[in-house]
PDB file of C-alpha atoms in Angstrom:
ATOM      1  CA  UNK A   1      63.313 292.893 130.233  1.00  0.00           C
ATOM      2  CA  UNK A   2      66.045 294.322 131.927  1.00  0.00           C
ATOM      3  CA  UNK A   3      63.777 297.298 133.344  1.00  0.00           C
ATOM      4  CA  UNK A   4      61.394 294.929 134.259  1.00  0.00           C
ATOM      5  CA  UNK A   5      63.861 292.937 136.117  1.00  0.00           C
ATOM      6  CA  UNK A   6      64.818 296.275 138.333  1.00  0.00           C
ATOM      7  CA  UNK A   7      61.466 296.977 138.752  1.00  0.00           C
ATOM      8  CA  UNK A   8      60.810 293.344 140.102  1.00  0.00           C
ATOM      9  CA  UNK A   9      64.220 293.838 142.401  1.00  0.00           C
ATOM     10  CA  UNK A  10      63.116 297.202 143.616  1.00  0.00           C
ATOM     11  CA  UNK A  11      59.841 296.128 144.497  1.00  0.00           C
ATOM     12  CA  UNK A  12      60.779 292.654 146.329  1.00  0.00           C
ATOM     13  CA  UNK A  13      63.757 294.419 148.517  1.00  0.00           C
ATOM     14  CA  UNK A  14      60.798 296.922 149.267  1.00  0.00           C
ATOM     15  CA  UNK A  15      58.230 293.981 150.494  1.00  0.00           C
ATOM     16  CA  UNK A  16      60.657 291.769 152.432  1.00  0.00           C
ATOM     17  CA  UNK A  17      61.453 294.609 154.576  1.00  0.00           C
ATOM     18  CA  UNK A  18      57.756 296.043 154.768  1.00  0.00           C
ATOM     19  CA  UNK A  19      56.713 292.688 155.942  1.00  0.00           C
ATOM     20  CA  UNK A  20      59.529 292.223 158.379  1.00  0.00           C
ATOM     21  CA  UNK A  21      58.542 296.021 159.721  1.00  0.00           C
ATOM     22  CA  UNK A  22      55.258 295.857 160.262  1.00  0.00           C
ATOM     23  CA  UNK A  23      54.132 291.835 160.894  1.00  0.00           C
ATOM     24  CA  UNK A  24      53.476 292.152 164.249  1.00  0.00           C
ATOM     25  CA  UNK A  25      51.317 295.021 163.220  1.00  0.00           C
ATOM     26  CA  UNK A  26      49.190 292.952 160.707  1.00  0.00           C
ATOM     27  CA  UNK A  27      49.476 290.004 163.440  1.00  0.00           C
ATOM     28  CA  UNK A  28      47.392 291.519 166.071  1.00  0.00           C
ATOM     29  CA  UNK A  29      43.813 290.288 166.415  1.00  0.00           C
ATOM     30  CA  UNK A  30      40.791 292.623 166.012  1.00  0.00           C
ATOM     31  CA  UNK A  31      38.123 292.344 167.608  1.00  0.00           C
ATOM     32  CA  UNK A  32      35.391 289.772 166.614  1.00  0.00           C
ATOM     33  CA  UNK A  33      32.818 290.919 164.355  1.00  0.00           C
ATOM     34  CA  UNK A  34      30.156 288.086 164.354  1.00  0.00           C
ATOM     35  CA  UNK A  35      27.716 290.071 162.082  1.00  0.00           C
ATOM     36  CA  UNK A  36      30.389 289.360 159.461  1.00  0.00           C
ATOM     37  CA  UNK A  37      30.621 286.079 157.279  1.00  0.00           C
ATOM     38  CA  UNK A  38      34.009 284.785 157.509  1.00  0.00           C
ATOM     39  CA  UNK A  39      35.414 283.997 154.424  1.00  0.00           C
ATOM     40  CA  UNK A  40      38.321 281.716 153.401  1.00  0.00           C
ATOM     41  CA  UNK A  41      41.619 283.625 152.710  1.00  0.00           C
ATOM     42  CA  UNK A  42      43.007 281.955 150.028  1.00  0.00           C
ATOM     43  CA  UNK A  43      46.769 281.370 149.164  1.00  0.00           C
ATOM     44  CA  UNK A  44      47.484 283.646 145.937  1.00  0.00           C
ATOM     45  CA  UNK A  45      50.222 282.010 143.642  1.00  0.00           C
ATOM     46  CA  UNK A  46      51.661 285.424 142.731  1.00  0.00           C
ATOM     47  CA  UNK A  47      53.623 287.052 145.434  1.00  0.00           C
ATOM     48  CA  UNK A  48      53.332 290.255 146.488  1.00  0.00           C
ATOM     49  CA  UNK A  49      56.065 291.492 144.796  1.00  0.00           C
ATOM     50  CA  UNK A  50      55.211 289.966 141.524  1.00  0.00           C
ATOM     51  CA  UNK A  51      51.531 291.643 141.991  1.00  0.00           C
ATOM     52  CA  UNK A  52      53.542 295.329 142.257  1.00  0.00           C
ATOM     53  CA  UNK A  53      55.841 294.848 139.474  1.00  0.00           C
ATOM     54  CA  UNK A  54      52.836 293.939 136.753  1.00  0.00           C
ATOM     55  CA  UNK A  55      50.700 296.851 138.289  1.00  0.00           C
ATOM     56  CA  UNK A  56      53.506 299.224 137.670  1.00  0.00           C
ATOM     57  CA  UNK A  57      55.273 297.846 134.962  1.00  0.00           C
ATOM     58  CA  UNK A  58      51.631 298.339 132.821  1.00  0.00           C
ATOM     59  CA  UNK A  59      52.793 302.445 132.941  1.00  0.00           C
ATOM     60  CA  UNK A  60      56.094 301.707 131.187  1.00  0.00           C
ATOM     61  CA  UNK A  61      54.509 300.407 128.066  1.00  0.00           C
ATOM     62  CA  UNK A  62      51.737 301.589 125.459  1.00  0.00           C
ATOM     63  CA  UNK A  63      48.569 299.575 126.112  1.00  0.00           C
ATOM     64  CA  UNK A  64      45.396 301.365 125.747  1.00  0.00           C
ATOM     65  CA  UNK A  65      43.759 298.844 128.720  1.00  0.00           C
ATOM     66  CA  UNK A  66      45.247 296.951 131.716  1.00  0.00           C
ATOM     67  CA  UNK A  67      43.361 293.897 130.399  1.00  0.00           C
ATOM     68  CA  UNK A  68      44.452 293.268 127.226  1.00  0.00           C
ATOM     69  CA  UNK A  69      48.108 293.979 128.516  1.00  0.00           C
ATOM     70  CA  UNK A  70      47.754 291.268 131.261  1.00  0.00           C
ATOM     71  CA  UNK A  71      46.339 288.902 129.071  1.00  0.00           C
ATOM     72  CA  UNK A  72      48.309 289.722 125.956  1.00  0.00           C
ATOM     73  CA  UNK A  73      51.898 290.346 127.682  1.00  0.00           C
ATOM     74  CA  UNK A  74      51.829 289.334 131.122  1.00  0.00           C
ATOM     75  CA  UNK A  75      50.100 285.608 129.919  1.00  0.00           C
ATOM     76  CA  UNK A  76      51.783 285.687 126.509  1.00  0.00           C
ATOM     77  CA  UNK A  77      54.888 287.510 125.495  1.00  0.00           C
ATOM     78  CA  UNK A  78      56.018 287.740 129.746  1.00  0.00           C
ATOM     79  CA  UNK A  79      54.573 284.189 130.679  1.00  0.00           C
ATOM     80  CA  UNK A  80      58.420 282.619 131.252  1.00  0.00           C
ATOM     81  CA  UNK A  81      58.874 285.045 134.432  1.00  0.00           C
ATOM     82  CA  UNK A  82      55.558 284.854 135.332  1.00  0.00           C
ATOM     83  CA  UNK A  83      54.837 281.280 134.915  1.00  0.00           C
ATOM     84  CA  UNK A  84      52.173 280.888 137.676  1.00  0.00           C
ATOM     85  CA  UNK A  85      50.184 284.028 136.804  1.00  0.00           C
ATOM     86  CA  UNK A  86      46.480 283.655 137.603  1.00  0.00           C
ATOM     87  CA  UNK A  87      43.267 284.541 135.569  1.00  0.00           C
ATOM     88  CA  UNK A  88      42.575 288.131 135.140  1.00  0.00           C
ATOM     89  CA  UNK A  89      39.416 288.099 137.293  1.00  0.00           C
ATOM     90  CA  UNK A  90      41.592 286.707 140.072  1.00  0.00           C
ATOM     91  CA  UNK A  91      44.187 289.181 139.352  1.00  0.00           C
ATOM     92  CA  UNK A  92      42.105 291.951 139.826  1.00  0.00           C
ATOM     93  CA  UNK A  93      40.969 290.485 142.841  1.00  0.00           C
ATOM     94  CA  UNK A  94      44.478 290.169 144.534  1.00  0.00           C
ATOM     95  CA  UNK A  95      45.126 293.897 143.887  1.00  0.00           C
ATOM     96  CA  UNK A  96      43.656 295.005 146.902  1.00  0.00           C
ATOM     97  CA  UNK A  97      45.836 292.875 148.671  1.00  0.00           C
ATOM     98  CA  UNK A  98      48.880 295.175 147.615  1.00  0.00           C
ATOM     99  CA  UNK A  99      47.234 298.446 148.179  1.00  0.00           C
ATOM    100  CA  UNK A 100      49.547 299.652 151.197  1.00  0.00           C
ATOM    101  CA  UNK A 101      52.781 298.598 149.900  1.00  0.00           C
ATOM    102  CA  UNK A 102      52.224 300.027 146.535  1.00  0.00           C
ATOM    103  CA  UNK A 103      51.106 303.167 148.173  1.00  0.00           C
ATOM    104  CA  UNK A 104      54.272 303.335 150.750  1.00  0.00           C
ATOM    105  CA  UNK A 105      56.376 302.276 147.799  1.00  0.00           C
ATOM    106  CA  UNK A 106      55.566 304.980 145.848  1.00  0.00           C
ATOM    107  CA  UNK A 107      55.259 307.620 148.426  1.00  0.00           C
ATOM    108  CA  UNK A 108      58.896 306.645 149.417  1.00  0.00           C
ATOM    109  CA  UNK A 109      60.643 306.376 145.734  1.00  0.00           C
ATOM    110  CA  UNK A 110      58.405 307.943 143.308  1.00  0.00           C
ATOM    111  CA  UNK A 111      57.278 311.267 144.492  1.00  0.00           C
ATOM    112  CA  UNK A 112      58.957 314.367 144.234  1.00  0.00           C
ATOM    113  CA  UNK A 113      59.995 317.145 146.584  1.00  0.00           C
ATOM    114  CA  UNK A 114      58.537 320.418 147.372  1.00  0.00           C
ATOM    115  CA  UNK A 115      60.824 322.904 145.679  1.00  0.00           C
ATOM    116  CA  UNK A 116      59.004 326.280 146.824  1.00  0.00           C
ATOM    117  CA  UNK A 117      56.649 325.975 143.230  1.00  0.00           C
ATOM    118  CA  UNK A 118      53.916 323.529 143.084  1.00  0.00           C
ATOM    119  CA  UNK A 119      51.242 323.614 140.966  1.00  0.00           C
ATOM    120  CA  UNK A 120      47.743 321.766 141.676  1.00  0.00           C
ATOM    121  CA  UNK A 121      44.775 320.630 139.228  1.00  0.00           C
ATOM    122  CA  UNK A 122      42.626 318.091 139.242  1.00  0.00           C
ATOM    123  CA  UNK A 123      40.692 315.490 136.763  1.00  0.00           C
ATOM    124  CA  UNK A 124      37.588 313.191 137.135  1.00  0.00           C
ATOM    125  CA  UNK A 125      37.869 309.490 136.607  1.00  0.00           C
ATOM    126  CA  UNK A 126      34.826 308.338 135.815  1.00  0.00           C
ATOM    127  CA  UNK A 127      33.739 304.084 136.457  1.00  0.00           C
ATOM    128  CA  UNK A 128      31.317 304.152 133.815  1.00  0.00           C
ATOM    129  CA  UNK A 129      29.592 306.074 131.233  1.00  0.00           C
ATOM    130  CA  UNK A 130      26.711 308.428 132.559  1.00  0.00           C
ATOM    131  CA  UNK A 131      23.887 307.038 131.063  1.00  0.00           C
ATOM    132  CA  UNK A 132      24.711 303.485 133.018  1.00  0.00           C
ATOM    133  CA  UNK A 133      25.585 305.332 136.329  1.00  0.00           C
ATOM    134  CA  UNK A 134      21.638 304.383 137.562  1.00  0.00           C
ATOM    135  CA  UNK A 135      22.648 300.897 136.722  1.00  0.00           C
ATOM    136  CA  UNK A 136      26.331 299.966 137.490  1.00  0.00           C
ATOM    137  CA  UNK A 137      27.349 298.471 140.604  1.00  0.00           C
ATOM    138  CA  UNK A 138      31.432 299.345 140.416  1.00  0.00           C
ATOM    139  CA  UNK A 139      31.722 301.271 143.600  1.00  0.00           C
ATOM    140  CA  UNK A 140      28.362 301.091 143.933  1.00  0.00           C
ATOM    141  CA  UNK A 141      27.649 304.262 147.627  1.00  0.00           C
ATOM    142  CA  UNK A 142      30.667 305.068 146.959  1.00  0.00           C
ATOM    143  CA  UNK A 143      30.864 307.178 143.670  1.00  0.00           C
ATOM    144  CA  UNK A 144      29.446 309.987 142.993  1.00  0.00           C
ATOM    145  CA  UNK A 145      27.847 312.738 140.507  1.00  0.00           C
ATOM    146  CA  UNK A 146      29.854 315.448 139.740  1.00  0.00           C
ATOM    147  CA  UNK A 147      30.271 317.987 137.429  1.00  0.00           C
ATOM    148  CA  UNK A 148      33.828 319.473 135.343  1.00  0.00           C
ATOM    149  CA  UNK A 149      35.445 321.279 132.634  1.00  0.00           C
ATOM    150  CA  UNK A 150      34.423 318.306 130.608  1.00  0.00           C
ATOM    151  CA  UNK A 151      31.125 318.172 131.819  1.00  0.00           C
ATOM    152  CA  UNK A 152      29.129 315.708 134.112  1.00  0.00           C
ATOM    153  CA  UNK A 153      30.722 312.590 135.610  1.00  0.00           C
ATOM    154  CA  UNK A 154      29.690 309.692 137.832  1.00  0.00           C
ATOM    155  CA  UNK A 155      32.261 308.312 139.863  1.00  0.00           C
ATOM    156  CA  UNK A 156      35.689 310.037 141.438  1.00  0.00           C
ATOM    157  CA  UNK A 157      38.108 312.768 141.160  1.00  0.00           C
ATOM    158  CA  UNK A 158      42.042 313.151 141.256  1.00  0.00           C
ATOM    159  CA  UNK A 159      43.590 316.316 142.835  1.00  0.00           C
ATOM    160  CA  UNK A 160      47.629 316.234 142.273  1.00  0.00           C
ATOM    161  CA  UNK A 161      49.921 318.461 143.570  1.00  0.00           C
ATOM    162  CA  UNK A 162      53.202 318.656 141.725  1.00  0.00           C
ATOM    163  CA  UNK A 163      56.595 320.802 141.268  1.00  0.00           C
ATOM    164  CA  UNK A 164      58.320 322.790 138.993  1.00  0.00           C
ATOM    165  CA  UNK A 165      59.815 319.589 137.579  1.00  0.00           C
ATOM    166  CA  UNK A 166      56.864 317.214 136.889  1.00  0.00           C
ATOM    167  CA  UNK A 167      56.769 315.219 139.571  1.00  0.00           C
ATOM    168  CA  UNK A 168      54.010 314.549 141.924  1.00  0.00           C
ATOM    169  CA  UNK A 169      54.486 315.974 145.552  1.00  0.00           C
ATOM    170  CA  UNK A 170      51.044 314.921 146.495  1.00  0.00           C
ATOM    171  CA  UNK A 171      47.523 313.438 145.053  1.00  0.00           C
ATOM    172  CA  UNK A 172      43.979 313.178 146.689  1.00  0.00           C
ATOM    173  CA  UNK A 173      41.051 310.516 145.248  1.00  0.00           C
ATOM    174  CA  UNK A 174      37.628 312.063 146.406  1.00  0.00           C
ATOM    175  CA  UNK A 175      34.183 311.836 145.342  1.00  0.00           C
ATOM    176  CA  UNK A 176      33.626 313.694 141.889  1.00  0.00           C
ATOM    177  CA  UNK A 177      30.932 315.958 143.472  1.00  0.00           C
ATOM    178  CA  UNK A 178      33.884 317.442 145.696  1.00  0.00           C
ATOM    179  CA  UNK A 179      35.058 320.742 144.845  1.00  0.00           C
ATOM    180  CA  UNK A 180      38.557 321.625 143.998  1.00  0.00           C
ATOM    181  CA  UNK A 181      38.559 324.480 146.690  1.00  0.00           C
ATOM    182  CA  UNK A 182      37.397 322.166 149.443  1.00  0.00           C
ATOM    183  CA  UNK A 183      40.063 322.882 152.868  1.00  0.00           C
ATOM    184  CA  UNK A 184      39.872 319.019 153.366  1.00  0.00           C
ATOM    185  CA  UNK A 185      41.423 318.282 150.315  1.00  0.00           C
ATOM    186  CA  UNK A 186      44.162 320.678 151.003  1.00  0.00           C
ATOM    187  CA  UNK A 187      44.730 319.387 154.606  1.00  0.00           C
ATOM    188  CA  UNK A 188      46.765 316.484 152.681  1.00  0.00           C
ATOM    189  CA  UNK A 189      47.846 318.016 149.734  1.00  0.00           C
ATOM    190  CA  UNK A 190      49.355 321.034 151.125  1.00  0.00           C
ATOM    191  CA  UNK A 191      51.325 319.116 154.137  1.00  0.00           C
ATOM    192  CA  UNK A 192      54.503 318.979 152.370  1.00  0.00           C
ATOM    193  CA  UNK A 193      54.205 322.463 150.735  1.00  0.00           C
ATOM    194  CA  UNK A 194      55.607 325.726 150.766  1.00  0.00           C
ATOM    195  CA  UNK A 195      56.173 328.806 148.635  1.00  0.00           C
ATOM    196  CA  UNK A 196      53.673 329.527 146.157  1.00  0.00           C
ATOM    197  CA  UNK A 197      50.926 327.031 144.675  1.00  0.00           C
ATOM    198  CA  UNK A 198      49.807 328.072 141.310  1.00  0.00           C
ATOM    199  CA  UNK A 199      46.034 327.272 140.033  1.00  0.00           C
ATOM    200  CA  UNK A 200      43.777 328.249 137.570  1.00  0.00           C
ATOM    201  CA  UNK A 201      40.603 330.211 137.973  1.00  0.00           C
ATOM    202  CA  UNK A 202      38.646 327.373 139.455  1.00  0.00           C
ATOM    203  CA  UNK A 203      40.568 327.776 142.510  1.00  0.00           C
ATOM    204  CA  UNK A 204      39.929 331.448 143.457  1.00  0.00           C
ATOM    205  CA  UNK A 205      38.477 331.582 146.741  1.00  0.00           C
ATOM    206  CA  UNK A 206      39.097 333.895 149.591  1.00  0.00           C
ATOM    207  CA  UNK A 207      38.340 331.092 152.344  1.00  0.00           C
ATOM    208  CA  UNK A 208      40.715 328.201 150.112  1.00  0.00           C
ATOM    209  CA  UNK A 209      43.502 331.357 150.001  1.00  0.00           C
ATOM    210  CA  UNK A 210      43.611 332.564 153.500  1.00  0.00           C
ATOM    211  CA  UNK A 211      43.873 328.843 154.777  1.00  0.00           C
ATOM    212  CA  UNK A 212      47.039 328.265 153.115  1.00  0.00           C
ATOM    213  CA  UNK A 213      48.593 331.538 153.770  1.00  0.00           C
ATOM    214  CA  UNK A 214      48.202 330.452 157.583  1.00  0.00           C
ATOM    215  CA  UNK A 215      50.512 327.280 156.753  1.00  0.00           C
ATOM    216  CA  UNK A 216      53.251 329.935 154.796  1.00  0.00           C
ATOM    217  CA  UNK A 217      51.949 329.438 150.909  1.00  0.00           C
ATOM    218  CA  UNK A 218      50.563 331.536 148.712  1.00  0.00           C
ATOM    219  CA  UNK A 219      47.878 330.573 146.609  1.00  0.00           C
ATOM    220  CA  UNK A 220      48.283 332.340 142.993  1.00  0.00           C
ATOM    221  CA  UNK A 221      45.674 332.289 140.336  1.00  0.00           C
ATOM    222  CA  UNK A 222      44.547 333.796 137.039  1.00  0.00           C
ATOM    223  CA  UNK A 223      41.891 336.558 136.755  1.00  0.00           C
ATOM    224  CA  UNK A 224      38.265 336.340 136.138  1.00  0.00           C
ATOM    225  CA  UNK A 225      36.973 339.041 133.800  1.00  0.00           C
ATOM    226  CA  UNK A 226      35.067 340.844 136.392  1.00  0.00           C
ATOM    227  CA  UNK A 227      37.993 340.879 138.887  1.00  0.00           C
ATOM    228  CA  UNK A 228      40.406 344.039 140.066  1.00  0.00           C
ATOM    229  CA  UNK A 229      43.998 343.500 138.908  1.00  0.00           C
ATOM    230  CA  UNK A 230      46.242 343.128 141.832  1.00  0.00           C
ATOM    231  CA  UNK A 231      49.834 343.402 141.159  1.00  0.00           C
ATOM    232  CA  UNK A 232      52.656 340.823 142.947  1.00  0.00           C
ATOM    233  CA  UNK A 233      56.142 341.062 142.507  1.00  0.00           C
ATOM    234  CA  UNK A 234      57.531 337.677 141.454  1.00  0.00           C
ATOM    235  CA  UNK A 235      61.249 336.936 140.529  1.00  0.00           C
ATOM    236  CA  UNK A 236      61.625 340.805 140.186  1.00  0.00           C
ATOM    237  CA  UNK A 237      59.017 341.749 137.861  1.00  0.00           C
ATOM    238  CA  UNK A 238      55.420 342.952 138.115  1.00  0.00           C
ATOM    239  CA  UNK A 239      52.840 340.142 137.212  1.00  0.00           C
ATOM    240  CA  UNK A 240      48.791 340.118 137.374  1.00  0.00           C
ATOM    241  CA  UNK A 241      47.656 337.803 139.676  1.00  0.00           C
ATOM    242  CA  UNK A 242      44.806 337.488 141.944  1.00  0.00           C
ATOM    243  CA  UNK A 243      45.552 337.081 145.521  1.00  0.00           C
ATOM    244  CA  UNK A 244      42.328 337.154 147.203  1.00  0.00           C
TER     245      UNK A 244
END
């Protein structure tokens, strides 16, 4: 458990100082709503920090499904440093509560750095099968119907952004029915890049390439059959690429 036990350390150095940072921020009163219920805040008996650790300490391991590894490792085999762990329903219901400091944490120690050569794809994730999407209430408005390599899918899609070295510079969760070449998409994927982004065909689009040649990168892609080679010089030699 030794990894776990960093993790845990990491993660709890991380909270107590996000907390001390930023508690007069989450102190400050909004303004009354009274067309909302109120609803009683309850006291979770994990912390914060133990929340984090079993939310990221599920990718270190090889279970097929974050439920059976909660209820199987985290309840079972990990229940001696995690002795006041709640149901799963309730677990999944305390997640949200983590949601900024997961994504600060791992903005600030598990992304990579631009390195001039990022390359960008994306992937749906769908919340439930398509003949159920009529049906299911999981993000319910919220997902959509959209179509991929794989075919159709009802619910969202992941756009990453990452370098020459595997790691992920950037990522984007959208609707699935959002295209890959959309500019908003690349408004926050393309904020900490530079150099040349490489894609596949999917990508080609004049409008998508001459927006981020305005912010200094250079959008390279394959070629459709019916395109005109155009030749760039990269690291010395002559390659075919399209460049818009």
């Amino acid at each position: 458990m030794q990894t776990g036990t960093e993790l845990f350390c990491i993660i709890d150095e991380f909270c107590k100082h996000f907390n001390a940072e930023n508690a007069g921020i989450f102190a400050l009163n909004l303004l009354e709503d009274h067309s909302v219920v109120r609803r009683r805040r309850r006291q979770a008996s994990l912390s914060d920090s133990e929340i984090m650790t079993i939310l990221l300490y599920f990718h270190f391991g090889t279970f097929r499904n974050f439920k059976h590894y909660y209820l199987f490792f985290i309840k079972g085999t990990m229940k001696s440093y995690f002795p006041k762990a709640v149901s799963y329903n309730r677990f999944v219901e305390l997640e949200s509560r983590v949601f900024f400091q997961l994504m600060f944490l791992l903005n600030l120690r598990a992304f990579g750095r631009c390195t001039g050569i990022t390359f960008v794809d994306s992937t749906m994730i769908p919340v439930c099968h398509n003949l159920r999407r009529y049906a299911n209430k999981v993000f319910k408005g919220i997902a959509t119907d959209g179509k991929g390599t794989m075919g159709w899918c009802h619910g969202f899609k992941l756009h990453l952004a990452c370098n020459d070295r595997g790691e992920i510079i950037a990522f984007v969760i959208t609707g699935a029915n959002v295209s890959d070449k959309d500019p908003n998409v690349f408004k926050v994927l393309a904020k900490r890049l530079y150099g040349k982004l490489f894609a596949d065909k999917g990508y080609i689009s004049q409008k998508l390439f001459d927006f981020l040649f305005e912010d200094g990168i250079q959008l390279v892609t394959g070629l459709r059959v019916n395109m005109k080679n155009k030749l760039m010089r990269f690291n010395g030699v002559f390659r075919d690429f399209w460049l818009a």
